[in-house]
Amino acid sequence: MGASRIVILGAPGAGKGTQAARLSAAHGLAHLSTGDMLRAAVADGTPAGLRAKEFMDAGQLVPDEVVFGVLFERLAEANEGYLLDGFPRNAAQAEELDRQLAEQGAPLELAVVVDVPDERLVARLTGRRVCSSCGNTHHVEFMPPAKEGVCDKCGGELVQRSDDTEAVARDRLEVYHQTTAPLIDYYNARDLLASVDGDGPVERVTQDLVEVLSRDVAEQN
Ligand code: AP5
Ligand code: MG
Ligand code: ZN
């Protein structure tokens, strides 16, 4: 049996969301993106969204308790398994995740890093366009829609995320290296880590991820 309780790690723009969307349907896994959940909370004007907005606009991490509030209910419902995208992002979040999963008797099975060199990431972020209706992600150069400004999947309007300016993208990259990248060691020490080369065609990266997800999961103690 392959893994079904999975964390996808990687820098901003590495392709976590793109790959999780491609994998989730095919593997019957829930795609749980804390960034998407927080953006939805901001759009809805909920208390969590009101707190999160200034941190997101600045490219900084949203306080842990706000993130826990939007995530953990959804996580508990994902009984068929999940791809966690954008969470955890610091040691406290990783430890809280382990605690919650231990309570459910269903520990994490895999943490996979999508690895892309920094010099590729800013161009990926500033060129990203997201569908305002269905969330599908394009890139003006690397994954252009058939018709400019229009989502290939649903015909919705493509927009730019407010944090995809070059300045905020660079701040997010710095936060990633300082605070999130150390989780690679955290999961390596727990024998949960795998890595794929994310610097190549989307389809090839998906294939590599499928291969990693399909490997046998080590018996948990
Ligand atoms: P979040 O939404 O998670 O953003 P992120 O981590 O910065 O990651 P991105 O969504 O920018 O990148 P991605 O890896 O998903 O790339 P994508 O597939 O879109 O978080 C946003 C903010 O919310 C944070 O800054 C923080 O404030 C807050 N937040 C979220 N979670 C939090 C948490 N746990 N704790 C605290 N705060 C939290 O791809 C990028 C582009 O590249 C696209 O245009 C795509 O088309 C293109 N692309 C994808 N793959 C390829 C490829 N192989 N080749 C060429 N182009 C490609
Ligand atoms: Mg994303
Ligand atoms: Zn769409």
Short mmCIF file of C-alpha atoms and ligand atoms in Angstrom, two decimals:
data_model
loop_
_atom_site.label_atom_id
_atom_site.label_comp_id
_atom_site.label_asym_id
_atom_site.label_seq_id
_atom_site.Cartn_x
_atom_site.Cartn_y
_atom_site.Cartn_z
CA MET A 1 0.00 0.00 0.00
CA GLY A 2 1.21 3.49 -0.88
CA ALA A 3 1.08 6.53 1.34
CA SER A 4 -2.20 8.37 1.91
CA ARG A 5 -1.31 10.75 4.74
CA ILE A 6 1.15 13.05 3.08
CA VAL A 7 2.83 16.44 3.55
CA ILE A 8 4.10 18.24 0.45
CA LEU A 9 7.00 20.52 1.31
CA GLY A 10 8.62 23.07 -0.95
CA ALA A 11 9.37 26.73 -1.46
CA PRO A 12 6.80 29.25 -2.64
CA GLY A 13 6.29 28.58 -6.35
CA ALA A 14 7.79 25.08 -6.25
CA GLY A 15 4.53 23.65 -7.61
CA LYS A 16 2.94 22.26 -4.44
CA GLY A 17 -0.53 23.45 -5.39
CA THR A 18 -0.19 22.50 -9.06
CA GLN A 19 0.95 18.98 -8.22
CA ALA A 20 -1.47 18.43 -5.32
CA ALA A 21 -4.39 19.34 -7.60
CA ARG A 22 -3.22 16.80 -10.21
CA LEU A 23 -2.63 14.05 -7.64
CA SER A 24 -5.60 14.46 -5.31
CA ALA A 25 -8.36 13.43 -7.69
CA ALA A 26 -6.45 10.48 -9.16
CA HIS A 27 -5.50 9.12 -5.73
CA GLY A 28 -8.74 9.85 -3.85
CA LEU A 29 -6.92 12.17 -1.46
CA ALA A 30 -8.18 15.48 -0.08
CA HIS A 31 -6.09 18.49 -1.15
CA LEU A 32 -5.69 20.57 1.99
CA SER A 33 -3.93 23.87 1.27
CA THR A 34 -3.72 26.22 4.25
CA GLY A 35 -2.93 29.09 1.85
CA ASP A 36 -6.19 28.42 -0.05
CA MET A 37 -8.13 28.10 3.23
CA LEU A 38 -6.71 31.39 4.51
CA ARG A 39 -7.43 33.18 1.21
CA ALA A 40 -11.02 31.91 1.40
CA ALA A 41 -11.27 33.21 4.98
CA VAL A 42 -9.94 36.60 3.86
CA ALA A 43 -12.44 36.72 0.98
CA ASP A 44 -15.29 35.81 3.35
CA GLY A 45 -14.20 38.36 5.95
CA THR A 46 -14.25 35.81 8.78
CA PRO A 47 -12.41 36.58 12.05
CA ALA A 48 -9.57 34.25 10.94
CA GLY A 49 -9.39 36.04 7.60
CA LEU A 50 -9.29 39.46 9.24
CA ARG A 51 -6.32 38.36 11.35
CA ALA A 52 -4.52 36.58 8.52
CA LYS A 53 -4.65 39.27 5.85
CA GLU A 54 -1.85 41.59 7.03
CA PHE A 55 0.58 38.69 7.47
CA MET A 56 -0.21 37.27 4.04
CA ASP A 57 0.15 40.65 2.34
CA ALA A 58 3.59 40.99 3.97
CA GLY A 59 4.71 37.47 3.01
CA GLN A 60 5.00 36.50 6.68
CA LEU A 61 3.57 33.45 8.41
CA VAL A 62 0.08 33.78 9.83
CA PRO A 63 0.00 33.03 13.61
CA ASP A 64 -0.16 29.31 14.34
CA GLU A 65 -3.47 29.36 16.21
CA VAL A 66 -5.21 31.03 13.24
CA VAL A 67 -3.87 28.36 10.89
CA PHE A 68 -4.81 25.53 13.28
CA GLY A 69 -8.32 26.99 13.44
CA VAL A 70 -8.87 26.75 9.68
CA LEU A 71 -7.10 23.42 9.17
CA PHE A 72 -7.69 20.84 11.86
CA GLU A 73 -11.43 20.40 11.46
CA ARG A 74 -10.93 19.71 7.75
CA LEU A 75 -8.04 17.37 8.45
CA ALA A 76 -10.10 15.26 10.87
CA GLU A 77 -12.71 14.78 8.11
CA ALA A 78 -10.20 13.56 5.51
CA ASN A 79 -10.66 9.90 6.31
CA GLU A 80 -9.50 8.61 2.93
CA GLY A 81 -6.20 10.44 3.23
CA TYR A 82 -4.86 13.85 2.29
CA LEU A 83 -2.14 15.89 0.69
CA LEU A 84 -1.18 18.71 3.04
CA ASP A 85 0.01 21.66 0.93
CA GLY A 86 1.67 24.58 2.70
CA PHE A 87 1.45 23.06 6.17
CA PRO A 88 3.38 22.64 8.41
CA ARG A 89 5.59 25.68 7.96
CA ASN A 90 7.53 25.79 11.23
CA ALA A 91 8.56 23.39 14.00
CA ALA A 92 5.61 24.23 16.26
CA GLN A 93 3.16 23.40 13.45
CA ALA A 94 4.94 20.11 12.70
CA GLU A 95 4.80 19.13 16.37
CA GLU A 96 1.13 20.07 16.69
CA LEU A 97 0.36 18.06 13.55
CA ASP A 98 2.09 15.02 15.02
CA ARG A 99 0.09 15.43 18.25
CA GLN A 100 -3.25 15.70 16.45
CA LEU A 101 -2.51 12.69 14.25
CA ALA A 102 -1.34 10.61 17.20
CA GLU A 103 -4.68 11.33 18.87
CA GLN A 104 -6.45 10.04 15.77
CA GLY A 105 -4.19 6.98 15.72
CA ALA A 106 -3.26 7.80 12.13
CA PRO A 107 0.28 9.18 11.89
CA LEU A 108 1.83 10.84 8.87
CA GLU A 109 3.22 8.41 6.29
CA LEU A 110 5.27 10.62 3.98
CA ALA A 111 6.76 14.10 3.68
CA VAL A 112 7.87 14.81 0.13
CA VAL A 113 9.90 17.85 -0.87
CA VAL A 114 9.38 19.37 -4.31
CA ASP A 115 12.81 20.76 -4.95
CA VAL A 116 13.29 23.81 -7.22
CA PRO A 117 16.29 26.15 -7.26
CA ASP A 118 15.62 29.63 -5.90
CA GLU A 119 16.47 31.40 -9.14
CA ARG A 120 13.45 29.78 -10.83
CA LEU A 121 10.92 30.67 -8.17
CA VAL A 122 10.40 34.41 -8.49
CA ALA A 123 9.53 34.11 -12.20
CA ARG A 124 7.08 31.31 -11.40
CA LEU A 125 5.38 33.45 -8.74
CA THR A 126 5.18 36.77 -10.59
CA GLY A 127 3.83 35.04 -13.73
CA ARG A 128 1.22 32.96 -11.92
CA ARG A 129 -2.44 33.57 -12.71
CA VAL A 130 -5.21 31.88 -10.73
CA CYS A 131 -8.82 31.29 -11.78
CA SER A 132 -11.17 33.39 -9.68
CA SER A 133 -13.94 30.78 -10.14
CA CYS A 134 -12.34 27.34 -9.78
CA GLY A 135 -8.84 28.02 -8.41
CA ASN A 136 -7.08 26.41 -11.39
CA THR A 137 -3.54 27.76 -11.77
CA HIS A 138 -1.88 28.96 -14.96
CA HIS A 139 1.38 30.74 -15.72
CA VAL A 140 1.63 33.44 -18.38
CA GLU A 141 4.73 31.82 -19.85
CA PHE A 142 5.10 28.27 -18.49
CA MET A 143 1.42 27.17 -18.46
CA PRO A 144 -0.40 29.73 -20.58
CA PRO A 145 -4.16 29.44 -21.02
CA ALA A 146 -5.50 28.89 -24.55
CA LYS A 147 -7.10 32.34 -24.35
CA GLU A 148 -5.34 35.11 -22.45
CA GLY A 149 -6.94 35.89 -19.08
CA VAL A 150 -9.39 32.98 -19.30
CA CYS A 151 -9.23 29.72 -17.32
CA ASP A 152 -8.81 26.63 -19.53
CA LYS A 153 -10.87 24.51 -17.15
CA CYS A 154 -13.98 26.60 -16.53
CA GLY A 155 -13.77 29.81 -18.58
CA GLY A 156 -13.46 31.90 -15.40
CA GLU A 157 -11.38 35.06 -15.11
CA LEU A 158 -7.66 34.65 -14.34
CA VAL A 159 -6.32 37.00 -11.68
CA GLN A 160 -2.99 37.60 -9.95
CA ARG A 161 -2.63 36.80 -6.25
CA SER A 162 -1.99 39.97 -4.24
CA ASP A 163 1.17 38.45 -2.72
CA ASP A 164 2.68 37.55 -6.13
CA THR A 165 4.59 40.79 -6.51
CA GLU A 166 8.36 40.43 -6.79
CA ALA A 167 8.97 42.13 -3.41
CA VAL A 168 6.55 39.92 -1.45
CA ALA A 169 7.72 36.81 -3.33
CA ARG A 170 11.28 37.48 -2.16
CA ASP A 171 10.08 37.95 1.43
CA ARG A 172 8.18 34.64 1.26
CA LEU A 173 11.31 32.91 -0.04
CA GLU A 174 13.31 34.24 2.88
CA VAL A 175 10.69 33.04 5.37
CA TYR A 176 10.79 29.64 3.69
CA HIS A 177 14.55 29.26 4.05
CA GLN A 178 14.63 30.51 7.63
CA THR A 179 11.59 28.80 9.10
CA THR A 180 10.16 26.09 6.85
CA ALA A 181 13.17 24.44 5.20
CA PRO A 182 14.41 23.12 8.59
CA LEU A 183 11.39 20.78 8.53
CA ILE A 184 13.28 18.76 5.92
CA ASP A 185 15.58 17.64 8.74
CA TYR A 186 12.62 17.17 11.09
CA TYR A 187 11.02 14.62 8.73
CA ASN A 188 14.31 13.07 7.69
CA ALA A 189 15.02 12.29 11.35
CA ARG A 190 11.65 10.49 11.48
CA ASP A 191 12.36 8.46 8.32
CA LEU A 192 9.43 10.04 6.50
CA LEU A 193 11.30 12.11 3.93
CA ALA A 194 11.40 11.78 0.17
CA SER A 195 12.33 14.32 -2.46
CA VAL A 196 11.53 14.92 -6.12
CA ASP A 197 13.15 17.26 -8.62
CA GLY A 198 10.53 19.94 -9.25
CA ASP A 199 12.55 21.78 -11.91
CA GLY A 200 11.17 20.32 -15.11
CA PRO A 201 7.93 19.71 -17.01
CA VAL A 202 4.82 19.50 -14.84
CA GLU A 203 3.95 16.01 -16.17
CA ARG A 204 7.38 14.60 -15.31
CA VAL A 205 7.20 16.00 -11.78
CA THR A 206 3.76 14.41 -11.35
CA GLN A 207 5.11 11.05 -12.52
CA ASP A 208 7.97 11.23 -10.03
CA LEU A 209 5.53 12.08 -7.23
CA VAL A 210 3.24 9.19 -8.19
CA GLU A 211 6.21 6.87 -7.97
CA VAL A 212 7.15 8.15 -4.51
CA LEU A 213 3.55 8.02 -3.23
CA SER A 214 3.13 4.45 -4.46
CA ARG A 215 6.08 3.04 -2.56
CA ASP A 216 5.31 0.83 0.37
CA VAL A 217 4.89 2.69 3.60
CA ALA A 218 7.15 1.44 6.38
CA GLU A 219 5.27 -0.20 9.25
CA GLN A 220 4.73 2.44 11.90
CA ASN A 221 5.71 1.45 15.41
P1 AP5 B 1 0.58 29.60 0.15
O1 AP5 B 1 -0.65 29.83 -0.62
O2 AP5 B 1 0.86 28.25 0.69
O3 AP5 B 1 1.80 30.06 -0.76
P2 AP5 B 1 3.31 29.52 -0.89
O4 AP5 B 1 3.84 28.58 0.06
O5 AP5 B 1 4.06 30.81 -1.03
O6 AP5 B 1 3.26 28.68 -2.15
P3 AP5 B 1 2.61 29.02 -3.50
O7 AP5 B 1 1.17 28.74 -3.48
O8 AP5 B 1 3.04 30.42 -3.89
O9 AP5 B 1 3.41 28.04 -4.47
P4 AP5 B 1 3.09 26.55 -4.93
O10 AP5 B 1 4.22 25.69 -4.51
O11 AP5 B 1 1.71 26.12 -4.56
O12 AP5 B 1 3.21 26.76 -6.50
P5 AP5 B 1 2.12 26.63 -7.67
O13 AP5 B 1 1.75 25.23 -7.86
O14 AP5 B 1 1.04 27.63 -7.52
O15 AP5 B 1 0.68 30.63 1.33
C1 AP5 B 1 0.37 32.00 1.13
C2 AP5 B 1 0.48 32.74 2.46
O16 AP5 B 1 -0.50 32.22 3.39
C3 AP5 B 1 1.81 32.60 3.20
O17 AP5 B 1 2.76 33.56 2.76
C4 AP5 B 1 1.38 32.81 4.65
O18 AP5 B 1 1.19 34.17 4.92
C5 AP5 B 1 0.03 32.13 4.70
N1 AP5 B 1 0.11 30.71 5.11
C6 AP5 B 1 -0.26 29.62 4.37
N2 AP5 B 1 -0.06 28.48 5.07
C7 AP5 B 1 0.44 28.86 6.27
C8 AP5 B 1 0.87 28.14 7.42
N3 AP5 B 1 0.84 26.79 7.48
N4 AP5 B 1 1.35 28.85 8.48
C9 AP5 B 1 1.38 30.20 8.45
N5 AP5 B 1 1.01 30.95 7.39
C10 AP5 B 1 0.53 30.27 6.31
O19 AP5 B 1 3.06 27.05 -8.91
C11 AP5 B 1 3.59 28.38 -9.00
C12 AP5 B 1 3.57 28.83 -10.48
O20 AP5 B 1 4.51 28.03 -11.21
C13 AP5 B 1 2.22 28.66 -11.18
O21 AP5 B 1 2.00 29.73 -12.06
C14 AP5 B 1 2.37 27.35 -11.95
O22 AP5 B 1 1.59 27.37 -13.13
C15 AP5 B 1 3.86 27.33 -12.27
N6 AP5 B 1 4.43 25.98 -12.28
C16 AP5 B 1 4.11 24.93 -11.49
N7 AP5 B 1 4.87 23.85 -11.78
C17 AP5 B 1 5.70 24.24 -12.79
C18 AP5 B 1 6.73 23.57 -13.52
N8 AP5 B 1 7.04 22.27 -13.28
N9 AP5 B 1 7.39 24.27 -14.47
C19 AP5 B 1 7.08 25.58 -14.72
N10 AP5 B 1 6.11 26.25 -14.06
C20 AP5 B 1 5.43 25.60 -13.09
MG MG B 2 0.11 27.01 -3.53
ZN ZN B 3 -11.44 28.01 -13.62
#
